[in-house]
mmCIF file of C-alpha atoms in Angstrom:
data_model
loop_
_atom_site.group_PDB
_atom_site.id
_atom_site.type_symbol
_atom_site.label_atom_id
_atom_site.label_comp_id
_atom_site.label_asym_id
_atom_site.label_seq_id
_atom_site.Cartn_x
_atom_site.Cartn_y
_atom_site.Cartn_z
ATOM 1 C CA UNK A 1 0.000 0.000 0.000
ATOM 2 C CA UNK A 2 1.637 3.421 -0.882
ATOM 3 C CA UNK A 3 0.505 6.171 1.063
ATOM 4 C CA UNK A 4 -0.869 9.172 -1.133
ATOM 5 C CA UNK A 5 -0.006 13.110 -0.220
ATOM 6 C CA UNK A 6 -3.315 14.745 1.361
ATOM 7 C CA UNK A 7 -2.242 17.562 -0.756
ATOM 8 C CA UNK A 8 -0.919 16.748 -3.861
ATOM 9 C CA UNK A 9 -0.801 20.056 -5.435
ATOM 10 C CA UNK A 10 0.365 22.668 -3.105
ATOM 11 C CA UNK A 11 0.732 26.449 -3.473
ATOM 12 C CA UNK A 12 4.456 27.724 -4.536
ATOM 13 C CA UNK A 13 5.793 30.575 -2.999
ATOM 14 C CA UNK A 14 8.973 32.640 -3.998
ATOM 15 C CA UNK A 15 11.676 32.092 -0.983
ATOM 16 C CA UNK A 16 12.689 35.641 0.590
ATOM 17 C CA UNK A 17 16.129 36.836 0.408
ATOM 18 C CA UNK A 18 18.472 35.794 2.687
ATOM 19 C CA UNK A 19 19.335 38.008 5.947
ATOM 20 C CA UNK A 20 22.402 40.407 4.872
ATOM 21 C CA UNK A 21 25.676 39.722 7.261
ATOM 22 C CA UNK A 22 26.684 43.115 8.557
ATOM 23 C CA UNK A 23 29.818 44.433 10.585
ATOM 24 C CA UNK A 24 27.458 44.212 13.984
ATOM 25 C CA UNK A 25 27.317 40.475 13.235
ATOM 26 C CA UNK A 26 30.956 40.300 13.824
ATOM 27 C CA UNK A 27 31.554 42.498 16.765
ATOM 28 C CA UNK A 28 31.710 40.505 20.191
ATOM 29 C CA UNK A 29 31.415 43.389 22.136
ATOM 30 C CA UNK A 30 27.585 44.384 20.994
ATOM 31 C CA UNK A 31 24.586 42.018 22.997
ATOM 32 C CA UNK A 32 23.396 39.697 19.929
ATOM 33 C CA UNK A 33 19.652 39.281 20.678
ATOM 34 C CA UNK A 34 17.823 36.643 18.948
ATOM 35 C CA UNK A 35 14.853 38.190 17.030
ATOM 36 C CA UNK A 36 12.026 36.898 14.931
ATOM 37 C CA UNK A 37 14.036 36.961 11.932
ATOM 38 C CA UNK A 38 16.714 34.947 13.268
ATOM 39 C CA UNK A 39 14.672 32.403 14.515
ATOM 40 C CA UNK A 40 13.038 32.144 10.839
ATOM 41 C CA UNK A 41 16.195 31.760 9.273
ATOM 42 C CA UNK A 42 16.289 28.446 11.268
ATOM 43 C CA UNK A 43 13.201 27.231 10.288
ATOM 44 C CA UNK A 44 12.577 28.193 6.499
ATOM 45 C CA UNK A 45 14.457 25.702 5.155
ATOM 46 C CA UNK A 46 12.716 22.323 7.033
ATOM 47 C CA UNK A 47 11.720 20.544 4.165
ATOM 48 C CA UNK A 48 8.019 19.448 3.625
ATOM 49 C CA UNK A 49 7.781 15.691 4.558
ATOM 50 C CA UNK A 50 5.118 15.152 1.452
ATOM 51 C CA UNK A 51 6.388 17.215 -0.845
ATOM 52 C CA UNK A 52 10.284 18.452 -2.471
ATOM 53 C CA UNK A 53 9.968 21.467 -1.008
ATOM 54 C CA UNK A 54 10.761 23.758 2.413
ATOM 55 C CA UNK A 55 8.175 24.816 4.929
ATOM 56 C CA UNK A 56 8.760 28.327 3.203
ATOM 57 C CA UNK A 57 8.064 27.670 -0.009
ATOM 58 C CA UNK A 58 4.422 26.058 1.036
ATOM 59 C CA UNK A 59 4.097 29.079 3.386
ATOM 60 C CA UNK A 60 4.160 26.746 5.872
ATOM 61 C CA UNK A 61 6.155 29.065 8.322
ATOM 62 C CA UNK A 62 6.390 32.453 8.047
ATOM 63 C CA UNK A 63 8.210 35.219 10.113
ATOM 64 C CA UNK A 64 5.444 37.419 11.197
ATOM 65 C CA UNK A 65 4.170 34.310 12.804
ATOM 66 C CA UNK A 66 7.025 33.936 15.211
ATOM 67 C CA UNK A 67 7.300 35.886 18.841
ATOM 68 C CA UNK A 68 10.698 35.928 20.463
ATOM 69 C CA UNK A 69 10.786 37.260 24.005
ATOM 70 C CA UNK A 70 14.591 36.855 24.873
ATOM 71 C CA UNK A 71 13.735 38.559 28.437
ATOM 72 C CA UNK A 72 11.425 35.612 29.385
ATOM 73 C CA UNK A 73 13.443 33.058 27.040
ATOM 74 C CA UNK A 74 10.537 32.011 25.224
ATOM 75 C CA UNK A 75 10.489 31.408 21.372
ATOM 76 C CA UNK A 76 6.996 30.540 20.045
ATOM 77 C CA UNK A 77 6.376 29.841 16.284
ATOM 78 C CA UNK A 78 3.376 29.047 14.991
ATOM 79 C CA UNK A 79 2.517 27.527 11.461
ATOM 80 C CA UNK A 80 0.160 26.402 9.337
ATOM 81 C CA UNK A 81 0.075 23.382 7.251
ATOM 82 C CA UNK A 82 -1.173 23.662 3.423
ATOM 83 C CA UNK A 83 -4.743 21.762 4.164
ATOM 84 C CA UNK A 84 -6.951 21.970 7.163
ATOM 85 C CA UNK A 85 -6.589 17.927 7.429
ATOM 86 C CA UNK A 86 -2.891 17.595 6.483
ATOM 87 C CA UNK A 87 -1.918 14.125 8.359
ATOM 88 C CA UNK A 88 1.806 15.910 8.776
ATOM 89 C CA UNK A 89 0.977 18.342 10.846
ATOM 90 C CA UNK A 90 2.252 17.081 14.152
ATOM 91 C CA UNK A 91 5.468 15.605 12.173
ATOM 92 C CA UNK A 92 5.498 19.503 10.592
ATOM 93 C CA UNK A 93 5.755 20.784 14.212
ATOM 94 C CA UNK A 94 7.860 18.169 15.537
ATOM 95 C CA UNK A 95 10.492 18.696 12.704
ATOM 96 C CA UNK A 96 10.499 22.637 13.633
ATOM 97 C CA UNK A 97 10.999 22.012 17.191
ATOM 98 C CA UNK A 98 14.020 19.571 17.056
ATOM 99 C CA UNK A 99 15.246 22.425 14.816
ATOM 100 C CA UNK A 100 14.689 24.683 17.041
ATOM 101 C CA UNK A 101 15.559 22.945 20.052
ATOM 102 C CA UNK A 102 19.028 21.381 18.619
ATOM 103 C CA UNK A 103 20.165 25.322 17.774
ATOM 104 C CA UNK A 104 18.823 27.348 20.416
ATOM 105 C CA UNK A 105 20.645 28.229 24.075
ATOM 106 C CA UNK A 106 18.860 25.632 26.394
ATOM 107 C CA UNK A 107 17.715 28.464 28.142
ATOM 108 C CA UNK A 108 15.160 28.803 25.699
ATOM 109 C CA UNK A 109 11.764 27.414 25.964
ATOM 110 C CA UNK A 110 10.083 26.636 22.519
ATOM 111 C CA UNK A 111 6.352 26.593 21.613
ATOM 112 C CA UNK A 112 5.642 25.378 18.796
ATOM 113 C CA UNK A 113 1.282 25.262 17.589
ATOM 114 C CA UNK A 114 -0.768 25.119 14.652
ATOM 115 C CA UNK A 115 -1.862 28.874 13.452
ATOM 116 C CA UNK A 116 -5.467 28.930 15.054
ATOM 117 C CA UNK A 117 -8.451 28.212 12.705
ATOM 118 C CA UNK A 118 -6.136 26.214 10.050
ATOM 119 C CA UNK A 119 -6.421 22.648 10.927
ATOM 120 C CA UNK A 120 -9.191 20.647 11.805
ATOM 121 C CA UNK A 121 -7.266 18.844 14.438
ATOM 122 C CA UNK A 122 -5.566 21.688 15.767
ATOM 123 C CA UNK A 123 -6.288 21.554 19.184
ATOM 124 C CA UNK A 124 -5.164 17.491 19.958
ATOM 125 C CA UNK A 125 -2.247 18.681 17.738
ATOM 126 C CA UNK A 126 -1.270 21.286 19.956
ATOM 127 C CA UNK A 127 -1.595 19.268 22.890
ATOM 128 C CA UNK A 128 0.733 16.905 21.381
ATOM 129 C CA UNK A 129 3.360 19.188 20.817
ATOM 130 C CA UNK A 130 3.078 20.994 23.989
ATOM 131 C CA UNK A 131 3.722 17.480 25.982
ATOM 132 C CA UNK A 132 6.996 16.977 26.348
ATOM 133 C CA UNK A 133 6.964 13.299 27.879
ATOM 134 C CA UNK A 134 5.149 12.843 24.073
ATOM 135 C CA UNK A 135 7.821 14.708 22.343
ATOM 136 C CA UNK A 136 10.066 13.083 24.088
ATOM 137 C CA UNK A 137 8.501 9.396 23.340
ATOM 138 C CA UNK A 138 8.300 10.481 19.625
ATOM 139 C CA UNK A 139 12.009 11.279 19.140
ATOM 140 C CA UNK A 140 12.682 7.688 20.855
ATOM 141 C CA UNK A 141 11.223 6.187 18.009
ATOM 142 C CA UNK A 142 14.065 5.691 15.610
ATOM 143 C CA UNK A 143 11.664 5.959 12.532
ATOM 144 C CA UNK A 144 10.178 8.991 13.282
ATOM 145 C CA UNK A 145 13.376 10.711 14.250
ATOM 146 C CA UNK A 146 14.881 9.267 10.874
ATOM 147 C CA UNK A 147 11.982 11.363 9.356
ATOM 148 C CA UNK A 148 12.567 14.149 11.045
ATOM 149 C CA UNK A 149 16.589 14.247 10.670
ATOM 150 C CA UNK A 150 15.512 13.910 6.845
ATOM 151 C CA UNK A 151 12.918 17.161 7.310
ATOM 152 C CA UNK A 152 15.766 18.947 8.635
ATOM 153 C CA UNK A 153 18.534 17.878 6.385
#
């Protein structure tokens, strides 16, 4: 039996431009903040786990739905998958917070939800991936975190 995409023509968007690396970047003596921006730049590239093609490029995440509060150290990103029943959505938000997670401080705490009103599942989604004994379970499971180490890649 071979599994079929639940969307099998997506939306294509153009990828933004790359953040420009300027003399601040380099100088150790100025407080480096993260920002939304940065935080993006992390996540934009995840690729889709139907399709040949990033989380940016479906729209999947973008950066005016990220909050960084670097006071509290709290990063929250939501997204929202290309269908209201994609059957990727938890692997989706899974994939950006082992991102996340792997290059972040550990002083960070990540959030990481479904963009309300786009899923039909959104709330048992985002109860998932605010359980971390779950997360933690799922990224035991040597197939899934094969998966998601491919998202990433």
């Amino acid at each position: 039996m071979t599994k079929t995409a639940d969307n099998v023509n997506p939306d294509i968007y153009d990828k933004g431009s790359e953040r420009e690396i300027t003399s601040s970047d380099y100088d150790e003596n100025i407080e480096d903040l993260f920002d939304e921006r940065e935080i993006f730049d992390l996540i934009r590239n995840i690729n889709d786990p139907e399709h040949p093609l990033t989380l940016e490029e479906l729209r999947v995440v973008e950066e005016s739905n990220i909050k960084v509060d670097n006071i509290k150290n709290l990063v929250h990103v939501s997204f929202t998958p290309t269908i209201p029943h994609c059957s990727m959505a938890t692997l989706i938000g899974l994939s950006i917070r082992v991102q996340l997670l792997r290059a972040l401080p550990a002083r960070f705490k990540v959030e990481v939800e479904i963009t309300p009103g786009s899923h039909a599942s959104e709330y048992a989604v985002n109860k998932q991936l605010a359980d971390k004994e779950r997360v933690a379970a799922a990224l035991e499971n040597n197939n899934l975190l094969q998966i998601i180490n491919q998202c990433i890649a």
